[in-house]
PDB file of C-alpha atoms in Angstrom:
ATOM      1  CA  MET M  28     -10.381  31.811 -13.952  1.00 49.00           C
ATOM      2  CA  LEU M  29      -8.995  29.323 -11.404  1.00 53.00           C
ATOM      3  CA  ILE M  30      -8.847  25.628 -12.582  1.00 55.00           C
ATOM      4  CA  THR M  31      -9.620  23.467  -9.604  1.00 60.00           C
ATOM      5  CA  GLU M  32      -9.583  20.134 -11.618  1.00 63.00           C
ATOM      6  CA  ALA M  33      -6.522  18.725 -13.316  1.00 60.00           C
ATOM      7  CA  PRO M  34      -7.401  18.584 -17.035  1.00 65.00           C
ATOM      8  CA  PHE M  35      -5.870  14.775 -17.330  1.00 68.00           C
ATOM      9  CA  THR M  36      -6.420  11.397 -15.796  1.00 74.00           C
ATOM     10  CA  LEU M  37      -3.643   8.978 -14.947  1.00 76.00           C
ATOM     11  CA  ARG M  38      -2.853   5.992 -17.312  1.00 80.00           C
ATOM     12  CA  LYS M  39      -3.275   2.972 -15.666  1.00 84.00           C
ATOM     13  CA  TRP M  40      -0.827  -0.146 -16.683  1.00 85.00           C
ATOM     14  CA  THR M  41      -1.753  -3.683 -16.976  1.00 83.00           C
ATOM     15  CA  VAL M  42       0.342  -6.608 -15.483  1.00 85.00           C
ATOM     16  CA  GLU M  43       1.190  -7.617 -19.243  1.00 86.00           C
ATOM     17  CA  GLU M  44       2.388  -3.868 -19.942  1.00 84.00           C
ATOM     18  CA  TYR M  45       4.344  -3.821 -16.761  1.00 83.00           C
ATOM     19  CA  HIS M  46       6.171  -7.201 -17.714  1.00 78.00           C
ATOM     20  CA  LYS M  47       7.098  -5.543 -20.952  1.00 83.00           C
ATOM     21  CA  LEU M  48       8.478  -2.724 -19.493  1.00 83.00           C
ATOM     22  CA  GLY M  49      10.832  -5.062 -17.425  1.00 81.00           C
ATOM     23  CA  GLU M  50      11.667  -7.050 -20.477  1.00 82.00           C
ATOM     24  CA  ILE M  51      12.998  -4.016 -22.365  1.00 82.00           C
ATOM     25  CA  GLY M  52      15.073  -2.483 -19.593  1.00 82.00           C
ATOM     26  CA  PHE M  53      12.856   0.180 -18.442  1.00 83.00           C
ATOM     27  CA  PHE M  54      13.587  -0.238 -14.928  1.00 78.00           C
ATOM     28  CA  ASN M  55      17.092  -0.018 -13.252  1.00 80.00           C
ATOM     29  CA  PRO M  56      18.084  -3.581 -12.286  1.00 77.00           C
ATOM     30  CA  GLU M  57      18.429  -2.182  -8.592  1.00 77.00           C
ATOM     31  CA  GLU M  58      15.221  -0.359  -8.523  1.00 76.00           C
ATOM     32  CA  ARG M  59      12.418  -1.997  -6.685  1.00 80.00           C
ATOM     33  CA  VAL M  60       9.093  -1.517  -8.064  1.00 80.00           C
ATOM     34  CA  GLU M  61       5.643  -3.198  -7.861  1.00 77.00           C
ATOM     35  CA  LEU M  62       2.186  -2.731  -9.832  1.00 78.00           C
ATOM     36  CA  ILE M  63      -0.652  -1.680  -7.423  1.00 82.00           C
ATOM     37  CA  ALA M  64      -4.037  -1.109  -9.115  1.00 82.00           C
ATOM     38  CA  GLY M  65      -2.368   0.054 -12.439  1.00 81.00           C
ATOM     39  CA  ASN M  66       0.023   2.092 -10.608  1.00 76.00           C
ATOM     40  CA  ILE M  67       3.812   1.481 -10.848  1.00 79.00           C
ATOM     41  CA  ILE M  68       4.906   2.060  -7.233  1.00 78.00           C
ATOM     42  CA  GLN M  69       8.675   2.590  -6.100  1.00 79.00           C
ATOM     43  CA  MET M  70       9.235   0.719  -2.988  1.00 76.00           C
ATOM     44  CA  SER M  71      11.245   2.406  -0.323  1.00 72.00           C
ATOM     45  CA  ALA M  72      14.532   1.050   0.846  1.00 68.00           C
ATOM     46  CA  LYS M  73      14.445  -1.621   3.435  1.00 73.00           C
ATOM     47  CA  GLY M  74      15.809  -0.760   6.933  1.00 75.00           C
ATOM     48  CA  THR M  75      17.415  -3.205   9.219  1.00 84.00           C
ATOM     49  CA  ALA M  76      14.343  -3.670  11.435  1.00 87.00           C
ATOM     50  CA  HIS M  77      12.191  -4.578   8.153  1.00 89.00           C
ATOM     51  CA  THR M  78      15.016  -6.949   6.948  1.00 92.00           C
ATOM     52  CA  SER M  79      15.235  -8.600  10.385  1.00 93.00           C
ATOM     53  CA  ALA M  80      11.495  -8.918  11.028  1.00 94.00           C
ATOM     54  CA  THR M  81      11.094 -10.314   7.374  1.00 95.00           C
ATOM     55  CA  ARG M  82      13.950 -12.875   7.815  1.00 96.00           C
ATOM     56  CA  ARG M  83      12.692 -14.036  11.262  1.00 96.00           C
ATOM     57  CA  THR M  84       9.203 -14.390  10.337  1.00 97.00           C
ATOM     58  CA  ALA M  85       9.913 -16.491   7.115  1.00 97.00           C
ATOM     59  CA  SER M  86      12.163 -18.507   9.323  1.00 97.00           C
ATOM     60  CA  VAL M  87       9.499 -19.125  11.895  1.00 97.00           C
ATOM     61  CA  LEU M  88       6.959 -20.045   9.389  1.00 97.00           C
ATOM     62  CA  ARG M  89       9.318 -22.507   7.607  1.00 97.00           C
ATOM     63  CA  ASN M  90      10.108 -24.278  10.759  1.00 96.00           C
ATOM     64  CA  LEU M  91       6.539 -24.330  11.940  1.00 96.00           C
ATOM     65  CA  LEU M  92       5.015 -25.581   8.504  1.00 96.00           C
ATOM     66  CA  GLY M  93       7.495 -27.750   7.172  1.00 93.00           C
ATOM     67  CA  ASP M  94       6.308 -29.096   3.782  1.00 93.00           C
ATOM     68  CA  ARG M  95       2.553 -27.920   4.361  1.00 96.00           C
ATOM     69  CA  ALA M  96       3.222 -24.747   2.802  1.00 97.00           C
ATOM     70  CA  ALA M  97       5.802 -22.676   0.736  1.00 96.00           C
ATOM     71  CA  VAL M  98       7.023 -19.450   2.252  1.00 97.00           C
ATOM     72  CA  TYR M  99       8.211 -16.723  -0.501  1.00 96.00           C
ATOM     73  CA  THR M 100       9.898 -13.543   0.515  1.00 95.00           C
ATOM     74  CA  GLN M 101       9.343 -10.541  -1.626  1.00 92.00           C
ATOM     75  CA  ASP M 102       8.077 -12.381  -4.818  1.00 94.00           C
ATOM     76  CA  PRO M 103       5.387 -11.357  -7.060  1.00 94.00           C
ATOM     77  CA  ILE M 104       1.928 -12.578  -6.900  1.00 96.00           C
ATOM     78  CA  ALA M 105      -0.583 -12.346  -9.567  1.00 94.00           C
ATOM     79  CA  LEU M 106      -3.851 -10.700  -8.029  1.00 94.00           C
ATOM     80  CA  ASP M 107      -5.557  -9.492 -11.188  1.00 90.00           C
ATOM     81  CA  ASP M 108      -5.017  -7.697 -14.484  1.00 89.00           C
ATOM     82  CA  ASN M 109      -3.810  -4.501 -12.818  1.00 90.00           C
ATOM     83  CA  SER M 110      -1.987  -5.506  -9.680  1.00 86.00           C
ATOM     84  CA  GLU M 111       1.195  -7.804  -9.041  1.00 90.00           C
ATOM     85  CA  PRO M 112       2.465  -6.675  -5.651  1.00 93.00           C
ATOM     86  CA  GLU M 113       5.643  -8.354  -4.020  1.00 93.00           C
ATOM     87  CA  PRO M 114       4.626  -8.929  -0.534  1.00 96.00           C
ATOM     88  CA  ASP M 115       7.468  -9.265   2.117  1.00 96.00           C
ATOM     89  CA  ILE M 116       6.158 -12.846   2.941  1.00 97.00           C
ATOM     90  CA  THR M 117       3.737 -14.904   1.355  1.00 97.00           C
ATOM     91  CA  LEU M 118       2.302 -18.501   2.584  1.00 97.00           C
ATOM     92  CA  VAL M 119       1.389 -20.297  -0.744  1.00 97.00           C
ATOM     93  CA  ILE M 120       0.264 -23.881  -1.731  1.00 96.00           C
ATOM     94  CA  ILE M 121       3.164 -25.861  -2.640  1.00 94.00           C
ATOM     95  CA  ASP M 122       3.177 -26.155  -6.659  1.00 90.00           C
ATOM     96  CA  PRO M 123       5.006 -29.009  -7.983  1.00 87.00           C
ATOM     97  CA  LEU M 124       6.581 -26.706 -10.588  1.00 89.00           C
ATOM     98  CA  ASP M 125       7.598 -24.189  -7.764  1.00 89.00           C
ATOM     99  CA  TYR M 126       5.444 -21.506  -9.818  1.00 91.00           C
ATOM    100  CA  ALA M 127       7.858 -21.714 -12.948  1.00 93.00           C
ATOM    101  CA  THR M 128       4.591 -21.182 -15.177  1.00 93.00           C
ATOM    102  CA  HIS M 129       2.783 -18.490 -13.209  1.00 93.00           C
ATOM    103  CA  HIS M 130       2.993 -16.377 -10.081  1.00 94.00           C
ATOM    104  CA  PRO M 131       0.645 -17.552  -7.108  1.00 96.00           C
ATOM    105  CA  THR M 132      -2.865 -16.388  -7.545  1.00 96.00           C
ATOM    106  CA  PRO M 133      -5.189 -15.578  -4.779  1.00 96.00           C
ATOM    107  CA  SER M 134      -6.716 -18.932  -4.782  1.00 96.00           C
ATOM    108  CA  GLU M 135      -3.147 -20.413  -4.025  1.00 97.00           C
ATOM    109  CA  VAL M 136      -2.307 -17.939  -1.341  1.00 97.00           C
ATOM    110  CA  TYR M 137      -2.910 -18.957   2.407  1.00 98.00           C
ATOM    111  CA  LEU M 138      -1.410 -15.705   4.004  1.00 98.00           C
ATOM    112  CA  ILE M 139       0.333 -12.499   3.068  1.00 98.00           C
ATOM    113  CA  ILE M 140       2.292 -10.439   5.736  1.00 98.00           C
ATOM    114  CA  GLU M 141       3.712  -7.139   4.964  1.00 97.00           C
ATOM    115  CA  VAL M 142       6.540  -5.644   7.509  1.00 96.00           C
ATOM    116  CA  ALA M 143       6.202  -2.014   7.992  1.00 93.00           C
ATOM    117  CA  ASP M 144       8.638   0.352   9.376  1.00 88.00           C
ATOM    118  CA  SER M 145       7.875   3.479   7.078  1.00 85.00           C
ATOM    119  CA  SER M 146       4.961   2.007   5.141  1.00 86.00           C
ATOM    120  CA  LEU M 147       2.186   1.447   7.848  1.00 91.00           C
ATOM    121  CA  THR M 148      -0.308   3.551   6.686  1.00 91.00           C
ATOM    122  CA  TYR M 149       0.153   2.138   2.888  1.00 91.00           C
ATOM    123  CA  ASP M 150       0.181  -1.321   3.899  1.00 94.00           C
ATOM    124  CA  ARG M 151      -3.201  -0.910   6.280  1.00 94.00           C
ATOM    125  CA  GLN M 152      -4.992   1.202   3.633  1.00 93.00           C
ATOM    126  CA  VAL M 153      -3.910   0.732  -0.026  1.00 92.00           C
ATOM    127  CA  LYS M 154      -2.574  -2.834   0.235  1.00 94.00           C
ATOM    128  CA  ALA M 155      -5.185  -3.973   2.559  1.00 96.00           C
ATOM    129  CA  LYS M 156      -7.903  -2.954   0.157  1.00 96.00           C
ATOM    130  CA  ILE M 157      -6.300  -4.561  -3.213  1.00 96.00           C
ATOM    131  CA  TYR M 158      -5.810  -7.664  -1.037  1.00 97.00           C
ATOM    132  CA  ALA M 159      -9.414  -7.687   0.207  1.00 97.00           C
ATOM    133  CA  ARG M 160     -10.875  -7.180  -3.292  1.00 96.00           C
ATOM    134  CA  SER M 161      -8.724 -10.006  -4.454  1.00 96.00           C
ATOM    135  CA  GLY M 162     -10.421 -12.324  -1.481  1.00 97.00           C
ATOM    136  CA  ILE M 163      -7.062 -12.952   0.297  1.00 98.00           C
ATOM    137  CA  ALA M 164      -8.622 -14.277   3.717  1.00 97.00           C
ATOM    138  CA  ASP M 165      -5.601 -13.792   6.032  1.00 98.00           C
ATOM    139  CA  TYR M 166      -3.321 -10.524   5.617  1.00 98.00           C
ATOM    140  CA  TRP M 167      -1.135  -9.330   8.373  1.00 98.00           C
ATOM    141  CA  VAL M 168       0.955  -6.133   8.835  1.00 97.00           C
ATOM    142  CA  LEU M 169       3.825  -6.568  11.288  1.00 97.00           C
ATOM    143  CA  ASN M 170       4.365  -2.901  12.572  1.00 96.00           C
ATOM    144  CA  VAL M 171       8.011  -3.076  13.777  1.00 95.00           C
ATOM    145  CA  ASN M 172       8.106   0.413  15.279  1.00 94.00           C
ATOM    146  CA  ASP M 173       5.013  -0.075  17.581  1.00 95.00           C
ATOM    147  CA  ARG M 174       5.807  -3.542  18.092  1.00 96.00           C
ATOM    148  CA  GLN M 175       2.230  -4.947  17.147  1.00 96.00           C
ATOM    149  CA  LEU M 176       0.644  -7.295  14.493  1.00 97.00           C
ATOM    150  CA  HIS M 177      -2.398  -6.002  12.685  1.00 98.00           C
ATOM    151  CA  VAL M 178      -4.383  -8.901  11.521  1.00 98.00           C
ATOM    152  CA  PHE M 179      -6.978  -8.338   8.696  1.00 98.00           C
ATOM    153  CA  ARG M 180      -9.622 -10.806   8.030  1.00 98.00           C
ATOM    154  CA  GLU M 181     -12.962 -11.194   6.149  1.00 97.00           C
ATOM    155  CA  PRO M 182     -12.253  -9.635   2.800  1.00 97.00           C
ATOM    156  CA  ALA M 183     -14.944  -7.744   1.021  1.00 96.00           C
ATOM    157  CA  GLU M 184     -15.049  -5.674  -2.022  1.00 94.00           C
ATOM    158  CA  ASN M 185     -14.709  -2.287   0.228  1.00 93.00           C
ATOM    159  CA  GLY M 186     -11.758  -3.859   2.243  1.00 95.00           C
ATOM    160  CA  TYR M 187     -11.276  -6.097   5.219  1.00 97.00           C
ATOM    161  CA  GLN M 188     -14.464  -6.304   7.785  1.00 97.00           C
ATOM    162  CA  SER M 189     -12.003  -7.291  10.606  1.00 96.00           C
ATOM    163  CA  GLU M 190      -8.776  -5.850  11.766  1.00 96.00           C
ATOM    164  CA  LEU M 191      -7.374  -7.018  15.237  1.00 97.00           C
ATOM    165  CA  ILE M 192      -4.374  -5.503  16.708  1.00 97.00           C
ATOM    166  CA  LEU M 193      -1.911  -7.754  18.776  1.00 97.00           C
ATOM    167  CA  GLY M 194       0.664  -6.593  21.150  1.00 95.00           C
ATOM    168  CA  GLU M 195       4.204  -8.005  21.105  1.00 92.00           C
ATOM    169  CA  ASN M 196       3.620 -10.243  23.651  1.00 94.00           C
ATOM    170  CA  GLY M 197       0.586 -11.921  21.880  1.00 95.00           C
ATOM    171  CA  SER M 198       0.517 -15.091  19.581  1.00 96.00           C
ATOM    172  CA  ILE M 199      -1.774 -15.850  16.610  1.00 97.00           C
ATOM    173  CA  SER M 200      -2.460 -19.006  14.133  1.00 97.00           C
ATOM    174  CA  PRO M 201      -2.816 -18.505  10.347  1.00 97.00           C
ATOM    175  CA  LEU M 202      -6.320 -19.082   9.308  1.00 97.00           C
ATOM    176  CA  HIS M 203      -5.268 -22.377   7.139  1.00 96.00           C
ATOM    177  CA  PHE M 204      -3.147 -23.690   9.794  1.00 97.00           C
ATOM    178  CA  PRO M 205      -5.236 -23.067  13.232  1.00 97.00           C
ATOM    179  CA  ALA M 206      -2.840 -25.950  15.072  1.00 96.00           C
ATOM    180  CA  VAL M 207       0.216 -23.715  14.475  1.00 96.00           C
ATOM    181  CA  ASN M 208       0.643 -20.925  17.093  1.00 96.00           C
ATOM    182  CA  ILE M 209       3.169 -18.177  16.351  1.00 97.00           C
ATOM    183  CA  ALA M 210       4.435 -16.033  19.172  1.00 96.00           C
ATOM    184  CA  ILE M 211       4.624 -12.431  17.833  1.00 96.00           C
ATOM    185  CA  PRO M 212       7.991 -11.831  19.657  1.00 95.00           C
ATOM    186  CA  GLU M 213       9.509 -14.386  17.541  1.00 96.00           C
ATOM    187  CA  MET M 214       8.828 -12.349  14.272  1.00 96.00           C
ATOM    188  CA  LEU M 215       9.831  -8.886  15.478  1.00 95.00           C
ATOM    189  CA  PRO M 216      13.461  -7.703  15.649  1.00 91.00           C
ATOM    190  CA  PRO M 217      15.206  -8.442  19.006  1.00 87.00           C
ATOM    191  CA  ILE M 218      15.537  -5.411  21.320  1.00 81.00           C
ATOM    192  CA  ARG M 219      18.972  -4.610  22.011  1.00 74.00           C
ATOM    193  CA  SER M 220      19.665  -4.275  25.603  1.00 67.00           C
ATOM    194  CA  ASN M 221      22.599  -1.659  26.822  1.00 61.00           C
TER     195      ASN M 221
END
């Protein structure tokens, strides 16, 4: 007789359990992990294009927004009891204690940006779904390979209701800062000319 279903289910982790694992040294200090929907996900190594785009985008946001918002790079956000991702860039409300007592929560997040070089499908499907469920109103995926920006808005329980793909010559404004215009080429790694 052929068994077609696995005789087990995956054990999901809570944020509290995930933190305890970190405290006892379960993870190698060099290991990059995040908790997504109860699953501990090992993050892929960052390529040079990814690193360049993350730095450039964070710098552009800091220059344009000044003291109107804080720009965090690869820092945790607390979505719910089972998800604590570390987005590449998070634009958050300025906290007088600099979030010393808690990680930013969805009500404190203006914008999340993931930079995708090898993670485009994951960022557009898995991460988009958890961000939408948490009510993140403005979620962008900067696709460095195709030099595009995927803009997700109108969050709902089953995912975002709107996805707009902008080409590298486009520009965009964050929902919470409509007067701020960001040229997409400023976020992308420069193209080397030979």
